[in-house]
Amino acid sequence: DAGVTQSPTHLIKTRGQQVTLRCSPKSGHDTVSWYQQALGQGPQFIFQYYEEEERQRGNFPDRFSGHQFPNYSSELNVNALLLGDSALYLCASSLGPSLKKTQYFGPGTRLLVL
Amino acid sequence: GDSVTQMEGPVTLSEEAFLTINCTYTATGYPSLFWYVQYPGEGLQLLLKATKADDKGSNKGFEATYRKETTSFHLEKGSVQVSDSAVYFCALSGETSGSRLTFGEGTQLTVNP
């Protein structure tokens, strides 16, 4: 049973550039959430996709956008990168978006902005 | 809004010692509560969960009980091993937030042989 996979594992960008991160959910899962984890901190919720629509959004600027495809995989796009965007980006999947649904996390993509 | 507060770390223990990591929360109604573990260089793994008051979650010798009266979900293990060294995160998903997780700051645990 394949778990949540993310690509790439590491990425280095410079300020002002744009980046796209990818996520494939656990087999059978239809809901994908994205989190940002700065060094030494807990993950912060960015947004959640279900049925190819953004269902919830955390306190992140519009520079952060996403997409969900018909096969439930998802992309996270960040435009106009800032130094403060350097973090581990985690994708999590669940079976449905409702309360009590456990989220399973991928290994993350570590983004460094220079 | 929802929030989670964990005991300040880091925590350093000797092998076979008793572990407690405190976690308290603020949320309306009855959230679901979780403990996740993060090993160095890896993503988060679900350790245990509880979805209603007085439920006890358990896994790999770790336990936590959902205490509505004290809004707490403390993590315990009777005898830690070196392999338990990791960062532990307490998290909740609130009644109005679906499966969206709110995390605590994390507690770094180091177990020495």
XYZ file of C-alpha atoms in Angstrom:
227
model
C 0.000 0.000 0.000
C 1.742 3.164 -1.224
C 1.887 5.965 1.283
C 1.935 9.682 0.588
C 4.727 10.641 -1.785
C 6.187 14.075 -2.467
C 8.594 15.478 -5.029
C 11.177 16.815 -5.139
C 12.799 15.980 -1.793
C 14.978 19.089 -1.785
C 14.925 22.322 -3.728
C 17.035 25.478 -3.797
C 15.604 28.679 -5.266
C 16.459 32.373 -5.191
C 14.297 35.245 -4.039
C 11.609 36.235 -6.496
C 11.473 32.881 -8.237
C 8.480 30.568 -8.402
C 8.321 26.951 -7.226
C 5.961 23.993 -7.698
C 5.823 21.095 -5.256
C 3.972 17.867 -5.946
C 2.100 15.342 -3.843
C 0.466 11.976 -4.472
C -1.947 10.911 -1.741
C -2.115 7.554 -0.037
C -3.988 4.972 -2.087
C -7.748 5.473 -1.733
C -7.492 8.968 -0.240
C -9.243 11.882 -1.912
C -8.325 14.861 0.281
C -4.959 16.602 0.310
C -3.709 19.202 2.784
C -0.493 21.207 2.685
C 1.505 22.421 5.689
C 4.576 24.593 6.113
C 7.035 23.654 8.851
C 9.681 26.225 9.652
C 12.807 25.016 11.416
C 12.138 24.181 15.054
C 8.397 24.826 14.832
C 5.181 22.881 14.414
C 3.558 22.606 10.987
C 1.231 25.415 9.924
C -1.805 24.680 7.754
C -1.702 26.262 4.290
C -4.786 24.878 2.546
C -6.817 21.767 1.817
C -8.161 20.375 -1.461
C -11.136 18.094 -1.918
C -13.020 17.369 -5.136
C -10.516 19.558 -6.992
C -11.486 22.645 -4.997
C -9.785 24.560 -2.211
C -11.967 23.852 0.824
C -10.065 25.554 3.621
C -7.211 28.011 3.804
C -4.878 29.053 6.593
C -3.238 32.450 7.107
C -1.029 32.421 4.052
C -0.844 35.096 1.336
C -2.145 34.661 -2.186
C 1.414 33.901 -3.326
C 0.601 30.400 -2.140
C -1.756 28.605 -4.496
C -2.606 25.040 -5.284
C -4.369 22.605 -7.491
C -5.855 19.144 -7.230
C -6.089 16.845 -10.215
C -8.790 14.274 -11.042
C -6.505 11.491 -9.758
C -6.431 13.344 -6.378
C -2.752 14.324 -6.661
C -1.962 17.918 -5.835
C 0.464 20.744 -6.458
C 1.533 23.622 -4.261
C 2.765 26.734 -6.061
C 4.596 29.593 -4.400
C 5.260 32.786 -6.364
C 7.697 35.626 -5.671
C 9.671 33.573 -3.162
C 10.899 35.254 0.011
C 13.719 34.162 2.292
C 11.064 33.404 4.910
C 9.507 30.777 2.653
C 12.424 28.473 3.436
C 10.854 25.521 5.217
C 9.823 21.885 5.042
C 6.588 21.596 3.066
C 4.466 18.666 4.107
C 1.598 17.097 2.239
C -1.014 15.053 4.063
C -3.887 12.980 2.731
C -7.093 11.665 4.235
C -10.243 9.867 3.193
C -12.606 12.823 3.078
C -12.245 16.274 4.669
C -14.411 15.810 7.732
C -13.595 15.755 11.433
C -12.067 12.577 12.847
C -10.451 11.671 9.534
C -6.811 10.907 10.222
C -4.255 12.644 8.056
C -1.218 10.736 6.821
C 1.882 12.717 5.997
C 4.486 12.431 3.299
C 8.238 12.859 3.877
C 8.131 16.510 2.828
C 9.971 18.785 0.418
C 12.703 20.914 1.934
C 12.812 24.314 0.231
C 15.726 26.683 0.672
C 15.370 30.227 -0.661
C 18.636 32.153 -1.104
C -9.437 30.004 17.591
C -8.041 26.540 18.166
C -4.630 26.225 19.789
C -2.325 23.592 21.294
C 0.273 24.146 24.000
C 3.024 21.612 24.667
C 5.506 21.471 27.491
C 8.725 23.234 26.712
C 11.614 21.078 25.664
C 14.005 19.618 25.016
C 13.568 16.553 27.216
C 16.526 14.271 27.935
C 16.016 10.894 29.610
C 17.966 7.737 30.273
C 16.861 4.490 28.686
C 13.991 2.774 30.583
C 12.918 6.028 32.236
C 9.263 7.107 32.413
C 8.158 9.715 29.894
C 5.465 12.360 30.160
C 4.996 15.142 27.603
C 2.242 17.545 28.557
C -0.259 18.858 26.036
C -3.217 21.152 26.634
C -5.588 22.576 24.075
C -8.136 25.291 23.436
C -11.022 24.486 21.117
C -14.788 24.689 21.048
C -16.803 21.542 21.470
C -15.134 18.175 21.106
C -12.067 18.180 18.863
C -10.155 15.084 17.818
C -6.698 14.854 19.387
C -3.511 13.393 17.958
C 0.134 12.755 18.726
C 2.518 12.726 15.779
C 6.234 11.832 15.860
C 8.940 13.188 13.577
C 12.279 11.389 13.295
C 15.299 13.349 12.050
C 14.997 14.295 8.404
C 11.578 12.724 7.994
C 7.925 13.707 7.772
C 5.318 13.173 10.474
C 4.042 9.776 11.542
C 0.784 9.320 13.404
C 1.557 7.854 16.825
C -1.914 7.715 18.371
C -5.261 9.481 18.439
C -8.468 9.906 20.424
C -11.721 11.231 19.027
C -13.942 11.611 22.084
C -13.658 12.438 25.762
C -12.138 9.741 28.023
C -10.844 7.784 25.004
C -7.333 6.409 25.434
C -5.113 6.206 22.376
C -2.195 3.794 22.474
C 0.552 2.560 20.178
C 4.079 1.147 20.580
C 3.898 1.496 24.369
C 2.804 5.150 24.214
C -0.534 6.205 25.702
C -2.587 9.386 25.953
C -6.057 9.968 27.437
C -8.468 12.623 26.180
C -9.414 14.658 29.268
C -12.198 17.101 28.486
C -12.355 18.484 32.041
C -8.704 19.569 31.968
C -8.487 20.042 28.156
C -5.417 17.851 28.127
C -3.933 14.964 26.140
C -0.642 14.135 27.860
C 1.653 11.567 26.222
C 3.162 8.855 28.434
C 5.427 5.852 28.067
C 6.526 3.612 30.885
C 10.013 2.768 29.618
C 11.634 4.737 26.818
C 14.227 3.401 24.401
C 17.016 5.120 22.499
C 14.969 4.581 19.328
C 12.207 6.825 20.756
C 14.440 9.873 20.299
C 12.472 12.208 18.037
C 10.282 15.304 18.053
C 6.727 14.768 19.315
C 3.833 16.982 18.210
C 0.433 17.243 19.817
C -2.319 18.282 17.397
C -6.065 18.738 17.179
C -8.734 18.966 14.532
C -11.638 21.082 15.702
C -15.343 20.586 15.233
C -15.513 23.538 12.843
C -12.249 22.868 11.014
C -12.818 19.441 9.504
C -9.643 17.395 9.294
C -7.405 20.503 9.312
C -4.766 20.086 12.023
C -3.533 22.654 14.517
C -0.151 21.675 15.975
C 1.784 22.485 19.091
C 5.391 23.643 18.912
C 6.796 20.160 19.351
C 8.926 18.572 22.079
C 12.375 17.225 21.296
C 13.040 13.969 23.168
C 16.536 12.538 23.491
C 17.009 9.144 25.147
C 20.532 8.233 26.212
C 21.723 4.624 26.639
